[in-house]
Short mmCIF file of C-alpha atoms and ligand atoms in Angstrom, two decimals:
data_model
loop_
_atom_site.label_atom_id
_atom_site.label_comp_id
_atom_site.label_asym_id
_atom_site.label_seq_id
_atom_site.Cartn_x
_atom_site.Cartn_y
_atom_site.Cartn_z
CA UNK A 1 83.65 84.45 67.39
CA UNK A 2 84.83 81.13 64.72
CA UNK A 3 83.12 77.09 65.77
CA UNK A 4 85.74 75.85 68.58
CA UNK A 5 88.23 73.27 67.45
CA UNK A 6 88.47 69.59 68.83
CA UNK A 7 91.91 69.01 70.28
CA UNK A 8 93.00 66.13 71.45
CA UNK A 9 96.85 64.78 71.43
CA UNK A 10 99.19 68.22 72.72
CA UNK A 11 102.91 68.39 72.13
CA UNK A 12 103.60 70.72 75.59
CA UNK A 13 107.62 72.00 74.39
CA UNK A 14 109.89 72.48 77.64
CA UNK A 15 106.96 71.97 80.24
CA UNK A 16 108.52 71.72 82.73
CA UNK A 17 109.87 75.25 82.82
CA UNK A 18 107.33 77.65 84.26
CA UNK A 19 105.19 78.83 82.54
CA UNK A 20 105.11 75.61 80.02
CA UNK A 21 103.64 73.56 83.42
CA UNK A 22 101.63 75.48 84.65
CA UNK A 23 100.13 75.28 81.69
CA UNK A 24 100.42 71.64 81.65
CA UNK A 25 98.38 71.69 85.96
CA UNK A 26 96.03 74.49 84.20
CA UNK A 27 94.96 71.36 81.13
CA UNK A 28 94.32 68.31 84.14
CA UNK A 29 93.06 70.25 86.18
CA UNK A 30 91.90 74.07 85.09
CA UNK A 31 90.43 73.38 81.73
CA UNK A 32 87.63 70.36 80.64
CA UNK A 33 90.42 68.54 77.89
CA UNK A 34 89.88 65.34 78.55
CA UNK A 35 93.11 63.87 75.81
CA UNK A 36 96.64 63.75 76.83
CA UNK A 37 99.81 65.51 76.86
CA UNK A 38 103.04 64.22 75.51
CA UNK A 39 105.76 67.24 77.39
CA UNK A 40 109.22 67.59 75.55
CA UNK A 41 111.78 69.33 77.72
CA UNK A 42 115.96 69.06 77.27
CA UNK A 43 115.88 70.02 81.16
CA UNK A 44 118.42 73.01 81.26
CA UNK A 45 118.77 75.10 84.64
CA UNK A 46 115.51 76.49 84.49
CA UNK A 47 113.83 73.20 83.88
CA UNK A 48 112.67 71.01 86.47
CA UNK A 49 110.45 67.97 86.42
CA UNK A 50 109.29 68.22 90.19
CA UNK A 51 106.87 70.59 88.74
CA UNK A 52 104.79 68.11 87.89
CA UNK A 53 105.08 65.47 90.11
CA UNK A 54 101.76 65.30 90.75
CA UNK A 55 100.45 65.01 87.54
CA UNK A 56 102.79 62.13 86.08
CA UNK A 57 101.50 60.42 89.21
CA UNK A 58 98.26 60.68 88.64
CA UNK A 59 98.05 60.14 84.58
CA UNK A 60 101.58 59.20 83.77
CA UNK A 61 101.86 57.22 80.52
CA UNK A 62 97.85 57.02 80.12
CA UNK A 63 96.74 60.85 79.79
CA UNK A 64 100.53 62.35 80.64
CA UNK A 65 103.75 60.97 78.39
CA UNK A 66 107.43 62.74 79.21
CA UNK A 67 109.88 62.88 77.28
CA UNK A 68 114.40 64.76 78.09
CA UNK A 69 114.73 66.50 74.86
CA UNK A 70 116.16 68.84 72.94
CA UNK A 71 113.81 70.47 70.47
CA UNK A 72 117.19 70.62 67.95
CA UNK A 73 117.20 67.10 67.49
CA UNK A 74 115.92 65.98 64.54
CA UNK A 75 115.91 62.03 64.53
CA UNK A 76 114.32 61.79 68.65
CA UNK A 77 111.40 64.73 67.23
CA UNK A 78 110.38 62.91 64.46
CA UNK A 79 110.03 60.11 66.18
CA UNK A 80 107.76 61.53 69.03
CA UNK A 81 105.47 62.70 66.03
CA UNK A 82 105.94 58.61 64.82
CA UNK A 83 105.02 57.23 68.25
CA UNK A 84 102.35 59.91 68.76
CA UNK A 85 99.17 60.63 67.55
CA UNK A 86 99.40 64.63 67.78
CA UNK A 87 97.57 67.37 66.72
CA UNK A 88 98.60 70.30 68.13
CA UNK A 89 101.91 72.15 69.45
CA UNK A 90 102.25 74.39 72.04
CA UNK A 91 106.11 75.50 72.21
CA UNK A 92 106.90 77.43 75.40
CA UNK A 93 110.70 76.17 74.72
CA UNK A 94 113.24 78.29 74.77
CA UNK A 95 116.24 80.55 76.72
CA UNK A 96 113.94 82.76 78.79
CA UNK A 97 115.90 84.93 81.05
CA UNK A 98 117.62 88.57 79.39
CA UNK A 99 120.90 89.10 81.29
CA UNK A 100 122.04 85.36 80.54
CA UNK A 101 121.16 86.40 77.04
CA UNK A 102 123.46 89.77 77.89
CA UNK A 103 125.94 87.14 79.48
CA UNK A 104 125.63 84.12 76.79
CA UNK A 105 123.65 84.81 73.39
CA UNK A 106 124.93 81.45 72.22
CA UNK A 107 122.05 78.94 73.85
CA UNK A 108 119.56 81.63 72.77
CA UNK A 109 120.04 81.49 68.80
CA UNK A 110 120.62 78.24 69.50
CA UNK A 111 117.28 76.75 71.40
CA UNK A 112 114.97 79.62 70.40
CA UNK A 113 116.00 80.48 66.13
CA UNK A 114 117.94 76.84 65.76
CA UNK A 115 115.07 74.73 67.94
CA UNK A 116 112.24 76.31 66.49
CA UNK A 117 113.21 76.06 63.15
CA UNK A 118 114.62 71.87 63.34
CA UNK A 119 110.87 71.80 65.74
CA UNK A 120 109.13 73.32 62.15
CA UNK A 121 110.55 71.17 59.62
CA UNK A 122 109.80 68.36 62.09
CA UNK A 123 105.93 69.10 61.80
CA UNK A 124 105.77 70.60 58.76
CA UNK A 125 106.87 67.01 57.53
CA UNK A 126 104.50 65.11 60.09
CA UNK A 127 101.33 66.80 59.78
CA UNK A 128 101.85 66.96 54.76
CA UNK A 129 97.99 67.14 53.87
CA UNK A 130 96.74 66.89 57.88
CA UNK A 131 93.80 69.11 58.84
CA UNK A 132 92.51 69.87 61.78
CA UNK A 133 96.49 70.19 62.94
CA UNK A 134 97.22 74.13 64.51
CA UNK A 135 101.74 74.96 65.58
CA UNK A 136 101.39 77.88 68.93
CA UNK A 137 104.50 79.91 69.49
CA UNK A 138 104.81 81.30 72.24
CA UNK A 139 106.50 84.64 71.98
CA UNK A 140 106.91 87.40 74.21
CA UNK A 141 106.55 91.34 74.02
CA UNK A 142 109.79 92.09 74.32
CA UNK A 143 110.32 91.52 70.52
CA UNK A 144 108.53 95.01 69.71
CA UNK A 145 111.23 96.85 71.79
CA UNK A 146 110.93 99.81 74.26
CA UNK A 147 108.20 102.53 74.53
CA UNK A 148 108.18 105.86 75.68
CA UNK A 149 106.00 107.65 78.35
CA UNK A 150 102.63 106.40 76.03
CA UNK A 151 101.16 103.67 73.82
CA UNK A 152 100.85 100.25 73.50
CA UNK A 153 102.33 97.30 71.66
CA UNK A 154 99.89 96.06 68.71
CA UNK A 155 99.98 93.13 66.67
CA UNK A 156 101.03 95.36 64.11
CA UNK A 157 103.67 97.22 65.75
CA UNK A 158 107.02 97.07 63.87
CA UNK A 159 109.19 94.26 65.26
CA UNK A 160 112.01 96.35 66.87
CA UNK A 161 113.70 93.89 69.19
CA UNK A 162 117.41 95.30 71.54
CA UNK A 163 118.68 92.38 73.41
CA UNK A 164 120.15 88.88 72.39
CA UNK A 165 116.71 87.38 73.42
CA UNK A 166 114.48 89.09 72.21
CA UNK A 167 116.39 89.02 68.97
CA UNK A 168 115.88 85.33 68.89
CA UNK A 169 112.39 85.52 69.95
CA UNK A 170 111.62 87.88 66.73
CA UNK A 171 113.74 85.83 65.11
CA UNK A 172 111.19 82.56 65.75
CA UNK A 173 108.06 84.69 65.38
CA UNK A 174 109.23 85.52 61.87
CA UNK A 175 109.85 81.67 60.63
CA UNK A 176 106.66 80.50 62.58
CA UNK A 177 105.81 83.53 60.19
CA UNK A 178 107.69 81.97 57.64
CA UNK A 179 106.27 78.33 57.66
CA UNK A 180 102.35 79.93 57.24
CA UNK A 181 103.39 81.66 53.97
CA UNK A 182 105.34 80.03 52.79
CA UNK A 183 103.50 75.84 52.95
CA UNK A 184 100.43 76.15 55.22
CA UNK A 185 101.08 75.41 58.19
CA UNK A 186 98.19 76.12 60.10
CA UNK A 187 100.21 78.50 62.75
CA UNK A 188 99.05 80.67 66.05
CA UNK A 189 100.83 83.30 67.22
CA UNK A 190 100.83 85.00 71.21
CA UNK A 191 103.10 87.83 72.35
CA UNK A 192 102.55 88.18 76.19
CA UNK A 193 104.11 90.51 78.67
CA UNK A 194 106.06 89.44 81.82
CA UNK A 195 104.79 86.30 83.34
CA UNK A 196 104.14 85.97 88.14
CA UNK A 197 103.40 83.02 90.03
CA UNK A 198 104.45 79.52 90.75
CA UNK A 199 106.94 77.53 89.54
CA UNK A 200 109.32 80.41 87.68
CA UNK A 201 113.00 80.11 88.55
CA UNK A 202 114.70 82.15 90.69
CA UNK A 203 116.71 84.71 89.06
CA UNK A 204 113.26 86.92 87.38
CA UNK A 205 112.34 90.29 89.67
CA UNK A 206 109.36 88.61 91.98
CA UNK A 207 110.38 85.31 93.00
CA UNK A 208 113.80 86.73 93.35
CA UNK A 209 113.21 89.48 95.38
CA UNK A 210 110.95 87.21 97.09
CA UNK A 211 113.80 85.33 98.34
CA UNK A 212 116.76 88.18 98.72
CA UNK A 213 113.79 89.99 101.13
CA UNK A 214 112.98 87.00 102.64
CA UNK A 215 116.04 85.97 104.01
CA UNK A 216 117.25 89.78 104.29
CA UNK A 217 119.37 90.43 101.48
CA UNK A 218 119.56 93.20 99.68
CA UNK A 219 117.36 94.04 97.09
CA UNK A 220 119.03 95.07 94.20
CA UNK A 221 117.15 97.06 91.24
CA UNK A 222 118.86 98.05 88.52
CA UNK A 223 118.60 102.20 87.02
CA UNK A 224 116.68 104.16 88.31
CA UNK A 225 114.09 101.13 88.94
CA UNK A 226 111.36 103.39 86.77
CA UNK A 227 111.64 100.99 83.93
CA UNK A 228 107.97 99.56 83.23
CA UNK A 229 106.59 96.06 82.94
CA UNK A 230 102.94 95.05 82.28
CA UNK A 231 102.11 92.17 84.71
CA UNK A 232 100.06 89.39 84.08
CA UNK A 233 99.30 86.31 86.55
CA UNK A 234 100.92 83.05 84.53
CA UNK A 235 97.53 80.97 85.25
CA UNK A 236 95.84 84.67 83.19
CA UNK A 237 98.32 83.32 80.31
CA UNK A 238 97.69 79.12 81.14
CA UNK A 239 93.07 80.93 80.33
CA UNK A 240 94.41 82.65 76.65
CA UNK A 241 96.14 80.56 75.79
CA UNK A 242 93.99 77.36 75.26
CA UNK A 243 91.45 80.02 74.33
CA UNK A 244 93.70 81.04 70.88
CA UNK A 245 94.28 77.38 70.44
CA UNK A 246 90.02 76.57 70.63
CA UNK A 247 89.22 79.51 68.31
CA UNK A 248 91.76 82.00 67.31
CA UNK A 249 92.17 82.49 63.44
CA UNK A 250 95.40 80.37 62.23
CA UNK A 251 97.93 82.74 60.41
CA UNK A 252 97.12 85.10 63.33
CA UNK A 253 99.11 87.02 66.08
CA UNK A 254 98.15 88.01 69.58
CA UNK A 255 98.78 90.32 71.54
CA UNK A 256 98.43 89.04 75.33
CA UNK A 257 98.81 91.62 79.00
CA UNK A 258 97.63 92.45 82.42
CA UNK A 259 96.70 96.01 81.87
CA UNK A 260 99.74 96.07 84.88
CA UNK A 261 101.55 98.57 84.08
CA UNK A 262 104.52 99.26 87.03
CA UNK A 263 107.50 100.45 87.97
CA UNK A 264 110.10 98.45 88.94
CA UNK A 265 110.28 100.23 92.03
CA UNK A 266 106.76 99.75 92.65
CA UNK A 267 106.40 95.84 91.98
CA UNK A 268 109.30 95.28 95.64
CA UNK A 269 107.68 97.74 97.21
CA UNK A 270 104.61 95.60 97.12
CA UNK A 271 106.51 92.66 97.70
CA UNK A 272 107.75 94.55 100.34
CA UNK A 273 104.92 95.45 101.93
CA UNK A 274 103.24 91.57 101.12
CA UNK A 275 105.36 90.71 102.81
CA UNK A 276 105.24 92.74 105.93
CA UNK A 277 101.46 91.31 105.95
CA UNK A 278 102.38 87.40 105.45
CA UNK A 279 105.35 87.34 107.50
CA UNK A 280 105.59 90.94 109.68
CA UNK A 281 109.74 91.19 109.99
CA UNK A 282 110.24 91.29 113.47
CA UNK A 283 109.08 87.51 113.77
CA UNK A 284 110.89 86.57 110.63
CA UNK A 285 114.24 84.66 111.30
CA UNK A 286 116.34 84.67 108.41
CA UNK A 287 116.21 88.94 109.33
CA UNK A 288 116.88 87.66 113.33
CA UNK A 289 120.46 84.88 112.51
CA UNK A 290 121.65 87.69 110.78
CA UNK A 291 121.09 90.72 113.69
CA UNK A 292 121.09 92.73 110.97
CA UNK A 293 119.73 96.05 111.51
CA UNK A 294 116.88 96.64 109.14
CA UNK A 295 113.33 98.36 110.26
CA UNK A 296 111.89 97.19 107.04
CA UNK A 297 112.00 95.37 104.32
CA UNK A 298 112.16 98.53 102.06
CA UNK A 299 116.07 99.05 103.76
CA UNK A 300 117.50 96.59 101.68
CA UNK A 301 116.82 98.04 98.32
CA UNK A 302 119.52 98.69 96.91
CA UNK A 303 119.22 100.51 93.84
CA UNK A 304 122.92 99.11 90.89
CA UNK A 305 124.28 99.39 87.73
CA UNK A 306 122.08 99.01 84.87
CA UNK A 307 121.51 96.47 83.01
CA UNK A 308 122.81 97.34 79.90
CA UNK A 309 120.24 97.80 76.94
CA UNK A 310 117.45 98.32 79.47
CA UNK A 311 114.06 98.61 77.05
CA UNK A 312 112.34 101.48 79.10
CA UNK A 313 108.87 100.73 79.47
CA UNK A 314 106.28 97.63 78.13
CA UNK A 315 102.26 98.42 78.26
CA UNK A 316 100.16 95.13 76.11
CA UNK A 317 97.03 96.29 73.65
CA UNK A 318 95.55 93.00 74.06
CA UNK A 319 92.07 94.12 72.63
CA UNK A 320 92.10 91.84 69.43
CA UNK A 321 91.72 88.99 71.70
CA UNK A 322 89.22 90.39 74.71
CA UNK A 323 87.22 91.44 71.89
CA UNK A 324 87.35 88.88 69.77
CA UNK A 325 88.06 85.92 71.15
CA UNK A 326 86.58 86.89 74.79
CA UNK A 327 89.63 86.47 76.82
CA UNK A 328 89.50 88.31 79.26
CA UNK A 329 92.84 88.42 83.36
CA UNK A 330 91.07 87.68 85.87
CA UNK A 331 93.74 87.98 88.71
CA UNK A 332 94.80 90.79 89.76
CA UNK A 333 98.18 92.08 91.10
CA UNK A 334 98.10 91.77 94.48
CA UNK A 335 96.07 89.19 95.12
CA UNK A 336 97.77 87.07 92.61
CA UNK A 337 100.95 88.08 94.31
CA UNK A 338 99.95 87.21 97.15
CA UNK A 339 100.03 83.54 96.38
CA UNK A 340 102.71 83.70 94.55
CA UNK A 341 104.88 85.01 97.85
CA UNK A 342 102.73 82.09 99.79
CA UNK A 343 103.81 79.31 97.81
CA UNK A 344 107.43 80.20 97.22
CA UNK A 345 107.53 80.91 101.49
CA UNK A 346 106.31 77.59 101.63
CA UNK A 347 108.38 75.82 99.00
CA UNK A 348 111.97 75.83 99.88
CA UNK A 349 113.11 72.72 99.16
CA UNK A 350 111.44 73.42 95.32
CA UNK A 351 114.02 76.57 95.73
CA UNK A 352 116.87 74.43 96.46
CA UNK A 353 117.06 72.10 95.07
CA UNK A 354 116.18 73.73 91.33
CA UNK A 355 119.37 76.42 92.53
CA UNK A 356 121.76 74.00 93.59
CA UNK A 357 124.08 73.02 90.94
CA UNK A 358 124.48 74.40 87.58
CA UNK A 359 122.53 77.92 88.07
CA UNK A 360 124.31 78.60 91.51
CA UNK A 361 128.31 78.31 89.33
CA UNK A 362 126.71 80.17 87.12
CA UNK A 363 126.18 83.14 89.14
CA UNK A 364 128.69 83.19 90.75
CA UNK A 365 131.03 83.17 87.93
CA UNK A 366 128.84 86.16 86.74
CA UNK A 367 127.83 87.83 89.11
CA UNK A 368 130.40 87.78 91.71
CA UNK A 369 131.89 91.33 90.11
CA UNK A 370 128.54 93.76 90.09
P1 NAD B 401 111.42 78.85 81.35
O1 NAD B 401 112.98 79.11 81.52
O2 NAD B 401 110.59 78.41 83.14
O3 NAD B 401 111.23 77.55 80.51
C1 NAD B 401 112.11 76.50 79.70
C2 NAD B 401 111.77 75.72 79.46
O4 NAD B 401 111.90 74.88 77.94
C3 NAD B 401 112.84 74.88 80.30
O5 NAD B 401 112.18 74.11 81.37
C4 NAD B 401 113.86 73.99 79.59
O6 NAD B 401 114.17 72.57 79.94
C5 NAD B 401 113.00 73.71 78.65
N1 NAD B 401 114.33 74.08 77.31
C6 NAD B 401 114.62 75.22 76.57
N2 NAD B 401 115.91 74.77 75.70
C7 NAD B 401 115.27 74.08 75.57
C8 NAD B 401 115.77 73.32 74.11
N3 NAD B 401 116.11 73.32 73.57
N4 NAD B 401 115.05 71.38 74.33
C9 NAD B 401 113.66 71.44 75.05
N5 NAD B 401 113.38 72.42 75.88
C10 NAD B 401 114.56 73.80 75.85
O7 NAD B 401 110.55 79.95 80.90
P2 NAD B 401 109.16 80.16 80.98
O8 NAD B 401 109.54 81.49 81.68
O9 NAD B 401 108.19 79.89 81.15
O10 NAD B 401 109.00 80.45 79.16
C11 NAD B 401 108.16 79.60 78.26
C12 NAD B 401 107.67 80.15 76.90
O11 NAD B 401 107.73 81.57 77.23
C13 NAD B 401 109.46 80.97 75.88
O12 NAD B 401 109.51 80.99 74.98
C14 NAD B 401 109.15 82.86 76.52
O13 NAD B 401 109.86 83.07 75.78
C15 NAD B 401 108.05 82.63 76.55
N6 NAD B 401 108.02 84.15 77.43
C16 NAD B 401 107.79 84.36 78.94
C17 NAD B 401 107.14 85.02 80.05
C18 NAD B 401 107.69 85.16 81.64
O14 NAD B 401 107.01 86.05 81.60
N7 NAD B 401 108.08 84.50 81.98
C19 NAD B 401 106.66 85.62 78.87
C20 NAD B 401 105.87 86.09 77.66
C21 NAD B 401 106.70 84.40 77.14
O1 DAU B 402 108.30 90.93 79.01
C1 DAU B 402 107.85 89.38 78.60
C2 DAU B 402 109.64 88.89 79.19
O2 DAU B 402 109.87 89.24 80.21
C3 DAU B 402 109.70 87.44 79.17
O3 DAU B 402 109.63 87.06 77.65
C4 DAU B 402 111.12 87.04 79.63
O4 DAU B 402 111.03 85.54 79.00
C5 DAU B 402 110.68 87.29 80.82
O5 DAU B 402 112.10 86.69 82.15
C6 DAU B 402 110.54 88.38 80.68
O6 DAU B 402 111.64 89.60 80.71
P1 DAU B 402 111.90 90.04 82.18
O7 DAU B 402 113.65 91.12 80.91
O8 DAU B 402 111.05 91.86 81.66
O9 DAU B 402 111.92 90.00 83.61
P2 DAU B 402 113.03 90.39 84.30
O10 DAU B 402 112.51 89.33 85.77
O11 DAU B 402 114.56 90.07 84.58
O12 DAU B 402 113.13 91.10 85.56
C7 DAU B 402 111.27 92.56 85.22
C8 DAU B 402 111.81 93.56 85.30
O13 DAU B 402 112.89 93.70 85.98
C9 DAU B 402 113.06 93.98 84.08
O14 DAU B 402 113.05 95.46 83.97
C10 DAU B 402 114.36 94.14 84.72
C11 DAU B 402 114.69 94.51 86.44
N1 DAU B 402 114.89 93.40 87.34
C12 DAU B 402 115.35 92.41 86.79
C13 DAU B 402 116.17 91.27 87.94
C14 DAU B 402 116.42 90.08 88.28
C15 DAU B 402 115.91 94.71 88.11
O15 DAU B 402 115.92 95.15 88.61
N2 DAU B 402 116.68 93.56 89.74
C16 DAU B 402 116.96 92.21 89.40
O16 DAU B 402 117.65 91.52 90.45
#
């Protein structure tokens, strides 16, 4: 294993989103990091500064700095590098939801491709001649396409993105690699599987269906529910990133996964079983108020029209990070899901705040007829 890089000043992009905010919490609360963090986020519907309220109170303007900025704004991003002695960039900022990319790809092209391009240009110039710097790009297993019943994605698997979201992430991955080869920009990449945990926007499978079940609403499962994803608790993703930025080899890609393949139907059944254990249906006031006749949370499961181009199976081979960098996922699905469900049911104000406004309008416009 190579010597650990020294990291003092980190720029996090998209730090107000799900994984970015969990990562900033990880830095301040679960790691031995003693430096500063600058968080740049444009605050789309998915970005919520409330996720970092406690960090801002404790470390604001001392070790934690926040700036509302679009990564596509060259001048503003350049200003960040002039003001702060950034040595490490961790690039999370992106449009992240596949369904949204199907309804309207343009924001995905703008933020994920052009935004990454702008950021790379700023970084390349700001870091000209500098040593001991690193640009870490956060990407997804979806760039590899869809698997059949067997096999796993490896770092060498050919790219085959099939949704506007994954195509935009693939394009950004290629740009990052091109800057390494062409301009010698020190970079690492990670391609991770499906994350779950606190602060995930409730449009994604686990939080959406948890909240629907809790409220006695239908649980929409696309197609036959047999599509497979490989689930990873968000804190394990954070520890993997922390490991890579210290010990990863410049120019290398690392796959990150949870060794936790499940069909969507299995995931939803698990959500129902966990809810029943924590909050039995017969004591659930939301369901009582609906005068619903359901006997079991699972009775809410509703099969709906499939997602267009729905990838069938993802499975990650993460042997490289496991053997070369000694990283392992630590949280098993049952305990991660229980923590996640408890978090959502205790944070109703967070949910109401984040799904008000723009998101409600979007749902009205795009889902009313589904
Ligand atoms: P998210 O949608 O919860 O958060 C994205 C954040 O980026 C938001 O705070 C948003 O305001 C910000 N943002 C978007 N466009 C921006 C722009 N142009 N300028 C500045 N900020 C902008 O997403 P997430 O689930 O936290 O995903 C973070 C990253 O991880 C993404 O790059 C995503 O592709 C990748 N990823 C996600 C998963 C997953 O399961 N969620 C898995 C693998 C990889
Ligand atoms: O694999 C990594 C990717 O995981 C990330 O790159 C993305 O940013 C992240 O959003 C996630 O993408 P998915 O499309 O896999 O996540 P989502 O939660 O939207 O869906 C998970 C699975 O559940 C997928 O097969 C579609 C299905 N699904 C989803 C929703 C929202 C349903 O059956 N019903 C639903 O209502």
